[in-house]
PDB file of N, CA and C in Angstrom:
ATOM      1  N   MET A   1      74.449 -79.540  34.214  1.00 51.00           N
ATOM      2  CA  MET A   1      74.828 -78.486  33.292  1.00 51.00           C
ATOM      3  C   MET A   1      76.010 -77.716  33.890  1.00 51.00           C
ATOM      4  N   ARG A   2      77.016 -77.503  33.091  1.00 55.00           N
ATOM      5  CA  ARG A   2      78.217 -76.831  33.593  1.00 55.00           C
ATOM      6  C   ARG A   2      78.068 -75.316  33.445  1.00 55.00           C
ATOM      7  N   SER A   3      78.678 -74.591  34.351  1.00 57.00           N
ATOM      8  CA  SER A   3      78.660 -73.132  34.252  1.00 57.00           C
ATOM      9  C   SER A   3      79.752 -72.688  33.291  1.00 57.00           C
ATOM     10  N   LEU A   4      79.768 -71.406  32.936  1.00 56.00           N
ATOM     11  CA  LEU A   4      80.766 -70.871  32.023  1.00 56.00           C
ATOM     12  C   LEU A   4      82.179 -71.015  32.574  1.00 56.00           C
ATOM     13  N   GLN A   5      82.319 -70.945  33.890  1.00 62.00           N
ATOM     14  CA  GLN A   5      83.642 -71.054  34.488  1.00 62.00           C
ATOM     15  C   GLN A   5      84.191 -72.462  34.379  1.00 62.00           C
ATOM     16  N   GLN A   6      83.353 -73.457  34.266  1.00 67.00           N
ATOM     17  CA  GLN A   6      83.807 -74.837  34.186  1.00 67.00           C
ATOM     18  C   GLN A   6      84.073 -75.277  32.750  1.00 67.00           C
ATOM     19  N   ARG A   7      83.619 -74.533  31.768  1.00 61.00           N
ATOM     20  CA  ARG A   7      83.825 -74.916  30.375  1.00 61.00           C
ATOM     21  C   ARG A   7      85.274 -74.676  29.982  1.00 61.00           C
ATOM     22  N   PRO A   8      85.769 -75.536  29.143  1.00 63.00           N
ATOM     23  CA  PRO A   8      87.146 -75.326  28.683  1.00 63.00           C
ATOM     24  C   PRO A   8      87.230 -74.084  27.800  1.00 63.00           C
ATOM     25  N   PRO A   9      88.395 -73.445  27.733  1.00 73.00           N
ATOM     26  CA  PRO A   9      88.561 -72.251  26.906  1.00 73.00           C
ATOM     27  C   PRO A   9      88.256 -72.490  25.436  1.00 73.00           C
ATOM     28  N   ALA A  10      88.378 -73.704  24.956  1.00 76.00           N
ATOM     29  CA  ALA A  10      88.093 -74.008  23.549  1.00 76.00           C
ATOM     30  C   ALA A  10      86.648 -73.662  23.204  1.00 76.00           C
ATOM     31  N   ASP A  11      85.719 -73.945  24.117  1.00 87.00           N
ATOM     32  CA  ASP A  11      84.322 -73.605  23.865  1.00 87.00           C
ATOM     33  C   ASP A  11      84.154 -72.097  23.692  1.00 87.00           C
ATOM     34  N   PHE A  12      84.804 -71.369  24.548  1.00 86.00           N
ATOM     35  CA  PHE A  12      84.721 -69.911  24.453  1.00 86.00           C
ATOM     36  C   PHE A  12      85.317 -69.428  23.131  1.00 86.00           C
ATOM     37  N   ASN A  13      86.431 -70.015  22.723  1.00 87.00           N
ATOM     38  CA  ASN A  13      87.068 -69.614  21.468  1.00 87.00           C
ATOM     39  C   ASN A  13      86.180 -69.923  20.272  1.00 87.00           C
ATOM     40  N   ILE A  14      85.481 -71.046  20.310  1.00 91.00           N
ATOM     41  CA  ILE A  14      84.551 -71.387  19.228  1.00 91.00           C
ATOM     42  C   ILE A  14      83.415 -70.379  19.177  1.00 91.00           C
ATOM     43  N   ILE A  15      82.863 -70.067  20.338  1.00 91.00           N
ATOM     44  CA  ILE A  15      81.766 -69.091  20.414  1.00 91.00           C
ATOM     45  C   ILE A  15      82.250 -67.728  19.926  1.00 91.00           C
ATOM     46  N   LEU A  16      83.427 -67.338  20.352  1.00 92.00           N
ATOM     47  CA  LEU A  16      83.988 -66.054  19.926  1.00 92.00           C
ATOM     48  C   LEU A  16      84.189 -66.025  18.417  1.00 92.00           C
ATOM     49  N   HIS A  17      84.717 -67.086  17.854  1.00 93.00           N
ATOM     50  CA  HIS A  17      84.940 -67.160  16.410  1.00 93.00           C
ATOM     51  C   HIS A  17      83.619 -67.070  15.655  1.00 93.00           C
ATOM     52  N   ARG A  18      82.620 -67.815  16.104  1.00 94.00           N
ATOM     53  CA  ARG A  18      81.313 -67.793  15.437  1.00 94.00           C
ATOM     54  C   ARG A  18      80.680 -66.408  15.513  1.00 94.00           C
ATOM     55  N   SER A  19      80.816 -65.766  16.642  1.00 95.00           N
ATOM     56  CA  SER A  19      80.232 -64.425  16.774  1.00 95.00           C
ATOM     57  C   SER A  19      80.959 -63.427  15.871  1.00 95.00           C
ATOM     58  N   GLN A  20      82.260 -63.597  15.709  1.00 96.00           N
ATOM     59  CA  GLN A  20      83.007 -62.716  14.803  1.00 96.00           C
ATOM     60  C   GLN A  20      82.605 -62.955  13.352  1.00 96.00           C
ATOM     61  N   VAL A  21      82.404 -64.232  13.000  1.00 97.00           N
ATOM     62  CA  VAL A  21      81.948 -64.548  11.643  1.00 97.00           C
ATOM     63  C   VAL A  21      80.580 -63.929  11.396  1.00 97.00           C
ATOM     64  N   LEU A  22      79.679 -64.090  12.341  1.00 97.00           N
ATOM     65  CA  LEU A  22      78.344 -63.513  12.207  1.00 97.00           C
ATOM     66  C   LEU A  22      78.414 -61.997  12.099  1.00 97.00           C
ATOM     67  N   ASN A  23      79.276 -61.388  12.891  1.00 97.00           N
ATOM     68  CA  ASN A  23      79.456 -59.940  12.848  1.00 97.00           C
ATOM     69  C   ASN A  23      79.919 -59.495  11.454  1.00 97.00           C
ATOM     70  N   HIS A  24      80.882 -60.218  10.887  1.00 98.00           N
ATOM     71  CA  HIS A  24      81.382 -59.875   9.550  1.00 98.00           C
ATOM     72  C   HIS A  24      80.297 -60.052   8.485  1.00 98.00           C
ATOM     73  N   VAL A  25      79.497 -61.091   8.626  1.00 97.00           N
ATOM     74  CA  VAL A  25      78.408 -61.331   7.672  1.00 97.00           C
ATOM     75  C   VAL A  25      77.401 -60.187   7.730  1.00 97.00           C
ATOM     76  N   VAL A  26      77.025 -59.791   8.916  1.00 98.00           N
ATOM     77  CA  VAL A  26      76.056 -58.700   9.076  1.00 98.00           C
ATOM     78  C   VAL A  26      76.632 -57.396   8.514  1.00 98.00           C
ATOM     79  N   LEU A  27      77.892 -57.104   8.801  1.00 98.00           N
ATOM     80  CA  LEU A  27      78.510 -55.886   8.276  1.00 98.00           C
ATOM     81  C   LEU A  27      78.611 -55.925   6.755  1.00 98.00           C
ATOM     82  N   ALA A  28      78.888 -57.101   6.192  1.00 98.00           N
ATOM     83  CA  ALA A  28      78.940 -57.236   4.735  1.00 98.00           C
ATOM     84  C   ALA A  28      77.569 -56.974   4.127  1.00 98.00           C
ATOM     85  N   GLU A  29      76.523 -57.477   4.753  1.00 98.00           N
ATOM     86  CA  GLU A  29      75.161 -57.232   4.265  1.00 98.00           C
ATOM     87  C   GLU A  29      74.810 -55.744   4.336  1.00 98.00           C
ATOM     88  N   ILE A  30      75.153 -55.109   5.436  1.00 98.00           N
ATOM     89  CA  ILE A  30      74.894 -53.675   5.583  1.00 98.00           C
ATOM     90  C   ILE A  30      75.629 -52.902   4.494  1.00 98.00           C
ATOM     91  N   ASN A  31      76.881 -53.239   4.267  1.00 98.00           N
ATOM     92  CA  ASN A  31      77.679 -52.585   3.236  1.00 98.00           C
ATOM     93  C   ASN A  31      77.067 -52.796   1.855  1.00 98.00           C
ATOM     94  N   PHE A  32      76.636 -54.032   1.560  1.00 98.00           N
ATOM     95  CA  PHE A  32      76.013 -54.337   0.269  1.00 98.00           C
ATOM     96  C   PHE A  32      74.752 -53.508   0.070  1.00 98.00           C
ATOM     97  N   PHE A  33      73.865 -53.487   1.061  1.00 98.00           N
ATOM     98  CA  PHE A  33      72.613 -52.740   0.926  1.00 98.00           C
ATOM     99  C   PHE A  33      72.869 -51.237   0.817  1.00 98.00           C
ATOM    100  N   GLN A  34      73.877 -50.741   1.502  1.00 98.00           N
ATOM    101  CA  GLN A  34      74.227 -49.321   1.397  1.00 98.00           C
ATOM    102  C   GLN A  34      74.664 -48.987  -0.027  1.00 98.00           C
ATOM    103  N   LYS A  35      75.522 -49.838  -0.607  1.00 98.00           N
ATOM    104  CA  LYS A  35      75.978 -49.606  -1.983  1.00 98.00           C
ATOM    105  C   LYS A  35      74.814 -49.679  -2.972  1.00 98.00           C
ATOM    106  N   GLU A  36      73.923 -50.636  -2.768  1.00 98.00           N
ATOM    107  CA  GLU A  36      72.761 -50.764  -3.647  1.00 98.00           C
ATOM    108  C   GLU A  36      71.845 -49.549  -3.522  1.00 98.00           C
ATOM    109  N   LYS A  37      71.700 -49.053  -2.300  1.00 98.00           N
ATOM    110  CA  LYS A  37      70.861 -47.871  -2.082  1.00 98.00           C
ATOM    111  C   LYS A  37      71.427 -46.669  -2.824  1.00 98.00           C
ATOM    112  N   VAL A  38      72.743 -46.498  -2.756  1.00 98.00           N
ATOM    113  CA  VAL A  38      73.390 -45.376  -3.439  1.00 98.00           C
ATOM    114  C   VAL A  38      73.222 -45.509  -4.954  1.00 98.00           C
ATOM    115  N   LYS A  39      73.430 -46.731  -5.482  1.00 98.00           N
ATOM    116  CA  LYS A  39      73.264 -46.936  -6.920  1.00 98.00           C
ATOM    117  C   LYS A  39      71.831 -46.653  -7.350  1.00 98.00           C
ATOM    118  N   ASP A  40      70.855 -47.150  -6.578  1.00 98.00           N
ATOM    119  CA  ASP A  40      69.450 -46.933  -6.912  1.00 98.00           C
ATOM    120  C   ASP A  40      69.090 -45.450  -6.865  1.00 98.00           C
ATOM    121  N   LEU A  41      69.581 -44.751  -5.857  1.00 98.00           N
ATOM    122  CA  LEU A  41      69.294 -43.325  -5.744  1.00 98.00           C
ATOM    123  C   LEU A  41      69.906 -42.553  -6.906  1.00 98.00           C
ATOM    124  N   ASN A  42      71.133 -42.898  -7.286  1.00 98.00           N
ATOM    125  CA  ASN A  42      71.770 -42.232  -8.418  1.00 98.00           C
ATOM    126  C   ASN A  42      70.996 -42.480  -9.714  1.00 98.00           C
ATOM    127  N   LEU A  43      70.559 -43.717  -9.922  1.00 98.00           N
ATOM    128  CA  LEU A  43      69.773 -44.031 -11.113  1.00 98.00           C
ATOM    129  C   LEU A  43      68.454 -43.260 -11.108  1.00 98.00           C
ATOM    130  N   TYR A  44      67.795 -43.206  -9.961  1.00 98.00           N
ATOM    131  CA  TYR A  44      66.544 -42.460  -9.839  1.00 98.00           C
ATOM    132  C   TYR A  44      66.752 -40.988 -10.154  1.00 98.00           C
ATOM    133  N   MET A  45      67.793 -40.392  -9.586  1.00 98.00           N
ATOM    134  CA  MET A  45      68.047 -38.969  -9.817  1.00 98.00           C
ATOM    135  C   MET A  45      68.408 -38.701 -11.276  1.00 98.00           C
ATOM    136  N   GLN A  46      69.184 -39.591 -11.880  1.00 98.00           N
ATOM    137  CA  GLN A  46      69.541 -39.431 -13.292  1.00 98.00           C
ATOM    138  C   GLN A  46      68.286 -39.492 -14.164  1.00 98.00           C
ATOM    139  N   THR A  47      67.408 -40.445 -13.888  1.00 98.00           N
ATOM    140  CA  THR A  47      66.162 -40.567 -14.635  1.00 98.00           C
ATOM    141  C   THR A  47      65.290 -39.333 -14.436  1.00 98.00           C
ATOM    142  N   LEU A  48      65.174 -38.879 -13.208  1.00 98.00           N
ATOM    143  CA  LEU A  48      64.377 -37.689 -12.913  1.00 98.00           C
ATOM    144  C   LEU A  48      64.915 -36.469 -13.653  1.00 98.00           C
ATOM    145  N   MET A  49      66.223 -36.273 -13.614  1.00 98.00           N
ATOM    146  CA  MET A  49      66.812 -35.110 -14.283  1.00 98.00           C
ATOM    147  C   MET A  49      66.608 -35.180 -15.795  1.00 98.00           C
ATOM    148  N   ASN A  50      66.779 -36.354 -16.389  1.00 98.00           N
ATOM    149  CA  ASN A  50      66.562 -36.496 -17.830  1.00 98.00           C
ATOM    150  C   ASN A  50      65.118 -36.221 -18.219  1.00 98.00           C
ATOM    151  N   GLU A  51      64.187 -36.666 -17.412  1.00 98.00           N
ATOM    152  CA  GLU A  51      62.778 -36.391 -17.682  1.00 98.00           C
ATOM    153  C   GLU A  51      62.461 -34.910 -17.509  1.00 98.00           C
ATOM    154  N   GLN A  52      63.071 -34.270 -16.529  1.00 98.00           N
ATOM    155  CA  GLN A  52      62.876 -32.826 -16.357  1.00 98.00           C
ATOM    156  C   GLN A  52      63.419 -32.065 -17.569  1.00 98.00           C
ATOM    157  N   ILE A  53      64.583 -32.483 -18.050  1.00 98.00           N
ATOM    158  CA  ILE A  53      65.178 -31.836 -19.230  1.00 98.00           C
ATOM    159  C   ILE A  53      64.245 -31.981 -20.431  1.00 98.00           C
ATOM    160  N   GLN A  54      63.735 -33.187 -20.660  1.00 98.00           N
ATOM    161  CA  GLN A  54      62.817 -33.404 -21.777  1.00 98.00           C
ATOM    162  C   GLN A  54      61.565 -32.555 -21.627  1.00 98.00           C
ATOM    163  N   PHE A  55      61.035 -32.470 -20.423  1.00 98.00           N
ATOM    164  CA  PHE A  55      59.832 -31.673 -20.166  1.00 98.00           C
ATOM    165  C   PHE A  55      60.066 -30.205 -20.500  1.00 98.00           C
ATOM    166  N   TYR A  56      61.159 -29.641 -20.006  1.00 98.00           N
ATOM    167  CA  TYR A  56      61.417 -28.226 -20.242  1.00 98.00           C
ATOM    168  C   TYR A  56      61.847 -27.948 -21.674  1.00 98.00           C
ATOM    169  N   GLU A  57      62.476 -28.912 -22.338  1.00 98.00           N
ATOM    170  CA  GLU A  57      62.786 -28.742 -23.759  1.00 98.00           C
ATOM    171  C   GLU A  57      61.506 -28.696 -24.573  1.00 98.00           C
ATOM    172  N   LYS A  58      60.510 -29.507 -24.202  1.00 98.00           N
ATOM    173  CA  LYS A  58      59.210 -29.490 -24.891  1.00 98.00           C
ATOM    174  C   LYS A  58      58.523 -28.145 -24.673  1.00 98.00           C
ATOM    175  N   ILE A  59      58.553 -27.654 -23.457  1.00 98.00           N
ATOM    176  CA  ILE A  59      57.946 -26.345 -23.172  1.00 98.00           C
ATOM    177  C   ILE A  59      58.653 -25.251 -23.974  1.00 98.00           C
ATOM    178  N   THR A  60      59.988 -25.294 -24.008  1.00 97.00           N
ATOM    179  CA  THR A  60      60.761 -24.297 -24.760  1.00 97.00           C
ATOM    180  C   THR A  60      60.400 -24.336 -26.233  1.00 97.00           C
ATOM    181  N   SER A  61      60.282 -25.534 -26.782  1.00 97.00           N
ATOM    182  CA  SER A  61      59.918 -25.684 -28.194  1.00 97.00           C
ATOM    183  C   SER A  61      58.526 -25.112 -28.459  1.00 97.00           C
ATOM    184  N   GLU A  62      57.590 -25.396 -27.587  1.00 96.00           N
ATOM    185  CA  GLU A  62      56.229 -24.882 -27.767  1.00 96.00           C
ATOM    186  C   GLU A  62      56.184 -23.363 -27.608  1.00 96.00           C
ATOM    187  N   LEU A  63      56.983 -22.816 -26.684  1.00 96.00           N
ATOM    188  CA  LEU A  63      57.033 -21.361 -26.533  1.00 96.00           C
ATOM    189  C   LEU A  63      57.641 -20.703 -27.773  1.00 96.00           C
ATOM    190  N   LYS A  64      58.658 -21.321 -28.375  1.00 95.00           N
ATOM    191  CA  LYS A  64      59.252 -20.789 -29.607  1.00 95.00           C
ATOM    192  C   LYS A  64      58.247 -20.819 -30.744  1.00 95.00           C
ATOM    193  N   ASP A  65      57.493 -21.920 -30.845  1.00 94.00           N
ATOM    194  CA  ASP A  65      56.453 -22.005 -31.873  1.00 94.00           C
ATOM    195  C   ASP A  65      55.378 -20.942 -31.661  1.00 94.00           C
ATOM    196  N   ALA A  66      55.023 -20.701 -30.405  1.00 94.00           N
ATOM    197  CA  ALA A  66      53.990 -19.705 -30.112  1.00 94.00           C
ATOM    198  C   ALA A  66      54.532 -18.304 -30.382  1.00 94.00           C
ATOM    199  N   ALA A  67      55.805 -18.065 -30.135  1.00 94.00           N
ATOM    200  CA  ALA A  67      56.388 -16.736 -30.346  1.00 94.00           C
ATOM    201  C   ALA A  67      56.403 -16.362 -31.823  1.00 94.00           C
ATOM    202  N   VAL A  68      56.541 -17.344 -32.689  1.00 92.00           N
ATOM    203  CA  VAL A  68      56.552 -17.079 -34.145  1.00 92.00           C
ATOM    204  C   VAL A  68      55.225 -16.477 -34.604  1.00 92.00           C
ATOM    205  N   THR A  69      54.148 -16.849 -33.962  1.00 91.00           N
ATOM    206  CA  THR A  69      52.834 -16.350 -34.381  1.00 91.00           C
ATOM    207  C   THR A  69      52.656 -14.862 -34.088  1.00 91.00           C
ATOM    208  N   PHE A  70      53.510 -14.284 -33.230  1.00 86.00           N
ATOM    209  CA  PHE A  70      53.377 -12.889 -32.877  1.00 86.00           C
ATOM    210  C   PHE A  70      54.244 -11.982 -33.741  1.00 86.00           C
ATOM    211  N   HIS A  71      54.994 -12.532 -34.693  1.00 76.00           N
ATOM    212  CA  HIS A  71      55.814 -11.684 -35.558  1.00 76.00           C
ATOM    213  C   HIS A  71      55.050 -11.189 -36.731  1.00 76.00           C
TER     214      HIS A  71
END
């Protein structure tokens, strides 16, 4: 078995290239999941806010109906 010092530089260049490719793949995956997380969070917050609006609009409507009975 040859040591690293005895290997030709081409082997090192291949290893370096493969590690750079792997690094780019991992960074691309991280970037993709980050973007998906942001989109999912925005959708969740939009849904939550719309449901809160509907809830409080229902309460407001019921309070207006109840207020009419006191006139």
